[in-house]
mmCIF file of C-alpha atoms in Angstrom:
data_model
loop_
_atom_site.group_PDB
_atom_site.id
_atom_site.type_symbol
_atom_site.label_atom_id
_atom_site.label_comp_id
_atom_site.label_asym_id
_atom_site.label_seq_id
_atom_site.Cartn_x
_atom_site.Cartn_y
_atom_site.Cartn_z
ATOM 1 C CA MET A 223 78.539 106.001 106.620
ATOM 2 C CA GLU A 224 80.763 103.060 105.822
ATOM 3 C CA ALA A 225 80.548 101.306 102.475
ATOM 4 C CA LYS A 226 78.600 98.064 102.605
ATOM 5 C CA SER A 227 81.145 95.346 102.245
ATOM 6 C CA THR A 228 80.386 92.657 99.711
ATOM 7 C CA PHE A 229 83.482 90.918 100.971
ATOM 8 C CA PRO A 230 83.554 90.596 104.765
ATOM 9 C CA CYS A 231 87.353 90.734 104.709
ATOM 10 C CA ALA A 232 87.481 94.319 103.340
ATOM 11 C CA ARG A 233 87.082 96.080 106.697
ATOM 12 C CA GLU A 234 89.383 93.609 108.456
ATOM 13 C CA ARG A 235 92.037 94.063 105.785
ATOM 14 C CA LEU A 236 91.893 97.856 106.100
ATOM 15 C CA GLU A 237 92.071 97.689 109.887
ATOM 16 C CA MET A 238 95.104 95.373 109.611
ATOM 17 C CA GLU A 239 96.843 97.797 107.218
ATOM 18 C CA LEU A 240 96.127 100.716 109.554
ATOM 19 C CA ARG A 241 97.559 98.762 112.520
ATOM 20 C CA GLU A 242 100.676 97.884 110.518
ATOM 21 C CA ILE A 243 101.313 101.479 109.475
ATOM 22 C CA LYS A 244 100.915 102.560 113.135
ATOM 23 C CA GLU A 245 103.412 99.951 114.298
ATOM 24 C CA ASN A 246 105.933 100.540 111.466
ATOM 25 C CA PRO A 247 105.320 104.012 110.062
ATOM 26 C CA PRO A 248 107.164 104.654 106.796
ATOM 27 C CA THR A 249 109.340 107.763 106.676
ATOM 28 C CA HIS A 250 107.692 109.752 103.887
ATOM 29 C CA ILE A 251 104.096 108.525 103.682
ATOM 30 C CA SER A 252 101.111 107.954 105.919
ATOM 31 C CA PHE A 253 97.391 107.367 105.684
ATOM 32 C CA GLY A 254 94.397 107.077 107.956
ATOM 33 C CA PRO A 255 90.608 107.197 107.952
ATOM 34 C CA LEU A 256 88.846 110.554 107.848
ATOM 35 C CA SER A 257 86.623 109.343 110.690
ATOM 36 C CA ASP A 258 86.479 106.421 113.090
ATOM 37 C CA ASP A 259 83.118 105.459 111.598
ATOM 38 C CA ASP A 260 84.332 104.823 108.053
ATOM 39 C CA VAL A 261 87.658 103.137 107.306
ATOM 40 C CA PHE A 262 86.754 103.097 103.592
ATOM 41 C CA LYS A 263 87.360 106.863 103.247
ATOM 42 C CA CYS A 264 90.943 107.780 104.046
ATOM 43 C CA GLN A 265 93.426 110.563 103.583
ATOM 44 C CA GLY A 266 97.047 109.966 102.655
ATOM 45 C CA ILE A 267 100.118 112.136 102.966
ATOM 46 C CA ILE A 268 103.210 111.929 100.778
ATOM 47 C CA MET A 269 106.257 114.088 101.405
ATOM 48 C CA GLY A 270 107.872 115.273 98.186
ATOM 49 C CA PRO A 271 110.897 113.109 97.337
ATOM 50 C CA ILE A 272 114.370 114.610 97.846
ATOM 51 C CA GLY A 273 116.054 115.709 94.639
ATOM 52 C CA THR A 274 112.796 116.392 92.812
ATOM 53 C CA PRO A 275 110.894 119.638 92.253
ATOM 54 C CA PHE A 276 108.449 118.283 94.868
ATOM 55 C CA GLU A 277 111.085 118.190 97.636
ATOM 56 C CA GLY A 278 109.825 119.814 100.829
ATOM 57 C CA GLY A 279 106.199 119.603 99.714
ATOM 58 C CA ILE A 280 103.449 117.939 101.688
ATOM 59 C CA PHE A 281 100.889 116.331 99.399
ATOM 60 C CA HIS A 282 97.497 115.208 100.639
ATOM 61 C CA LEU A 283 95.575 112.488 98.844
ATOM 62 C CA SER A 284 92.026 111.213 99.028
ATOM 63 C CA ILE A 285 91.829 107.408 99.224
ATOM 64 C CA GLN A 286 88.439 105.770 98.621
ATOM 65 C CA PHE A 287 88.351 102.012 99.113
ATOM 66 C CA PRO A 288 85.848 99.885 97.183
ATOM 67 C CA SER A 289 83.593 97.470 99.029
ATOM 68 C CA ASP A 290 85.489 94.532 97.515
ATOM 69 C CA TYR A 291 88.933 95.719 98.677
ATOM 70 C CA PRO A 292 91.592 94.216 98.377
ATOM 71 C CA PHE A 293 90.284 92.526 95.224
ATOM 72 C CA SER A 294 89.904 95.955 93.599
ATOM 73 C CA PRO A 295 92.280 98.888 94.116
ATOM 74 C CA PRO A 296 91.380 102.031 96.024
ATOM 75 C CA GLU A 297 90.680 105.211 94.088
ATOM 76 C CA VAL A 298 93.448 107.688 94.889
ATOM 77 C CA LYS A 299 93.394 111.382 94.037
ATOM 78 C CA PHE A 300 95.717 114.258 94.900
ATOM 79 C CA LEU A 301 93.968 116.897 97.004
ATOM 80 C CA THR A 302 97.022 119.161 96.977
ATOM 81 C CA LYS A 303 97.540 120.747 93.573
ATOM 82 C CA ILE A 304 100.569 119.272 91.822
ATOM 83 C CA TYR A 305 102.222 119.848 88.447
ATOM 84 C CA HIS A 306 103.069 116.347 87.243
ATOM 85 C CA PRO A 307 102.719 114.429 83.943
ATOM 86 C CA ASN A 308 100.696 111.645 85.597
ATOM 87 C CA VAL A 309 98.250 113.851 87.514
ATOM 88 C CA ASN A 310 95.402 115.668 85.797
ATOM 89 C CA GLU A 311 93.986 119.060 86.832
ATOM 90 C CA ASP A 312 91.411 117.371 89.095
ATOM 91 C CA GLY A 313 94.123 115.498 90.994
ATOM 92 C CA LYS A 314 93.316 112.158 89.415
ATOM 93 C CA ILE A 315 96.335 109.977 88.756
ATOM 94 C CA ASP A 316 96.478 109.221 85.033
ATOM 95 C CA ILE A 317 97.723 105.665 85.252
ATOM 96 C CA ASN A 318 95.572 102.578 85.394
ATOM 97 C CA ILE A 319 96.286 101.219 88.857
ATOM 98 C CA GLY A 320 93.855 98.380 88.235
ATOM 99 C CA GLU A 321 96.072 96.898 85.512
ATOM 100 C CA GLN A 322 98.776 96.055 88.038
ATOM 101 C CA TRP A 323 96.702 95.683 91.189
ATOM 102 C CA THR A 324 96.603 92.354 93.022
ATOM 103 C CA PRO A 325 95.125 91.593 96.457
ATOM 104 C CA ALA A 326 98.682 91.076 97.727
ATOM 105 C CA LEU A 327 99.370 94.820 97.374
ATOM 106 C CA THR A 328 98.638 97.203 100.230
ATOM 107 C CA THR A 329 97.774 100.866 100.553
ATOM 108 C CA GLU A 330 101.306 101.491 101.819
ATOM 109 C CA THR A 331 102.714 99.853 98.678
ATOM 110 C CA LEU A 332 100.405 101.960 96.527
ATOM 111 C CA LEU A 333 101.432 105.208 98.255
ATOM 112 C CA LEU A 334 105.111 104.273 97.958
ATOM 113 C CA SER A 335 104.533 103.666 94.227
ATOM 114 C CA ILE A 336 102.891 107.075 93.877
ATOM 115 C CA SER A 337 105.812 108.644 95.734
ATOM 116 C CA SER A 338 108.187 106.879 93.337
ATOM 117 C CA MET A 339 106.102 108.160 90.419
ATOM 118 C CA LEU A 340 106.892 111.708 91.593
ATOM 119 C CA THR A 341 110.575 110.947 90.990
ATOM 120 C CA TYR A 342 110.101 108.803 87.879
ATOM 121 C CA PRO A 343 106.973 109.771 85.912
ATOM 122 C CA ILE A 344 105.330 106.992 83.920
ATOM 123 C CA LEU A 345 105.363 108.741 80.575
ATOM 124 C CA GLU A 346 103.658 105.998 78.563
ATOM 125 C CA HIS A 347 100.510 106.879 80.560
ATOM 126 C CA ALA A 348 100.954 110.650 80.315
ATOM 127 C CA GLU A 349 98.963 112.360 77.584
ATOM 128 C CA ASN A 350 98.762 115.940 78.739
ATOM 129 C CA ALA A 351 100.618 119.198 78.062
ATOM 130 C CA ILE A 352 102.735 118.644 81.177
ATOM 131 C CA SER A 353 104.196 115.453 79.707
ATOM 132 C CA VAL A 354 105.092 117.304 76.480
ATOM 133 C CA LEU A 355 106.868 119.986 78.527
ATOM 134 C CA TYR A 356 108.607 117.288 80.604
ATOM 135 C CA LEU A 357 109.914 115.559 77.465
ATOM 136 C CA ASN A 358 110.814 118.634 75.408
ATOM 137 C CA HIS A 359 111.668 121.360 77.948
ATOM 138 C CA TYR A 360 112.663 119.554 81.128
ATOM 139 C CA GLN A 361 114.179 122.614 82.861
ATOM 140 C CA ARG A 362 110.991 124.611 82.300
ATOM 141 C CA TYR A 363 108.887 121.675 83.583
ATOM 142 C CA ASN A 364 111.079 121.493 86.711
ATOM 143 C CA ALA A 365 110.729 125.230 87.334
ATOM 144 C CA ILE A 366 106.924 125.132 87.077
ATOM 145 C CA ALA A 367 106.657 121.960 89.198
ATOM 146 C CA ARG A 368 108.853 123.587 91.867
ATOM 147 C CA GLU A 369 106.785 126.780 91.735
ATOM 148 C CA TRP A 370 103.563 124.811 92.235
ATOM 149 C CA THR A 371 105.125 122.835 95.078
ATOM 150 C CA GLN A 372 106.116 126.061 96.825
ATOM 151 C CA LYS A 373 102.729 127.644 96.197
ATOM 152 C CA TYR A 374 100.426 124.742 97.014
ATOM 153 C CA ALA A 375 102.389 122.209 99.100
ATOM 154 C CA MET A 376 104.773 124.339 101.167
ATOM 155 C CA SER A 377 102.811 127.440 102.049
ATOM 156 C CA GLY A 378 101.616 128.324 105.565
ATOM 157 C CA PHE A 379 98.958 125.743 104.979
ATOM 158 C CA VAL A 380 98.670 123.169 102.286
ATOM 159 C CA SER A 381 96.263 124.247 99.571
ATOM 160 C CA ILE A 382 93.849 121.484 98.740
ATOM 161 C CA SER A 383 90.911 121.189 96.436
ATOM 162 C CA PRO A 384 87.543 122.543 97.664
ATOM 163 C CA ASP A 385 85.913 119.113 98.087
ATOM 164 C CA ALA A 386 88.525 118.018 100.651
ATOM 165 C CA GLN A 387 88.547 118.350 104.397
ATOM 166 C CA SER A 388 90.275 121.438 105.812
ATOM 167 C CA LEU A 389 93.928 120.653 106.547
ATOM 168 C CA HIS A 390 97.078 122.641 107.149
ATOM 169 C CA SER A 391 100.775 121.994 107.559
ATOM 170 C CA PRO A 392 102.707 125.128 108.523
ATOM 171 C CA ASP A 393 106.158 123.529 108.721
ATOM 172 C CA ALA A 394 108.105 120.276 108.812
ATOM 173 C CA GLN A 395 107.398 119.805 112.529
ATOM 174 C CA SER A 396 103.674 120.001 111.837
ATOM 175 C CA LEU A 397 104.052 117.415 109.061
ATOM 176 C CA HIS A 398 105.534 114.936 111.493
ATOM 177 C CA LEU A 399 102.693 115.646 113.928
ATOM 178 C CA GLU A 400 100.131 115.296 111.144
ATOM 179 C CA VAL A 401 101.681 112.058 109.879
ATOM 180 C CA ALA A 402 101.849 110.797 113.468
ATOM 181 C CA LYS A 403 98.152 111.603 113.974
ATOM 182 C CA LEU A 404 97.223 109.633 110.864
ATOM 183 C CA SER A 405 99.512 106.790 111.910
ATOM 184 C CA ILE A 406 98.106 106.688 115.430
ATOM 185 C CA GLY A 407 94.520 106.831 114.409
#
């Protein structure tokens, strides 16, 4: 069931963003609703950036929009396990999106920022053991991040957390089909 919108523009704004991403799909990201009945619950996909330990990985994210969107940011969480200084063990992104969020930003902008964060971690917001390894033993961090990417984001199907919908991505061709499905509706 769809979230009750305190702001009537929330649903319209989400539908506009979904139309825009269908018409102009970005190369390495996509998102779409989990069902036609509820545009407030979406799934995103980010392809691991080239030149990072995440390269070749397909990362699924849960995107939950608040009823007052775009005045408040969506809650975004990695469903695919990832070894990154800004992502905790539950997939929650350890940066305060709300501090920089404005209604002018879009979900596409947010996903592009998260993709950029995979290349350039925001270490002032990282307070976990992964950030210590990143700062003090970068090669070891890279090796573990690459291992996790291969294990969880590149396998025959993408491993996601138990509370997520069942998804799989056997190869790059399937990714493009999956991204296209999300972009089309």
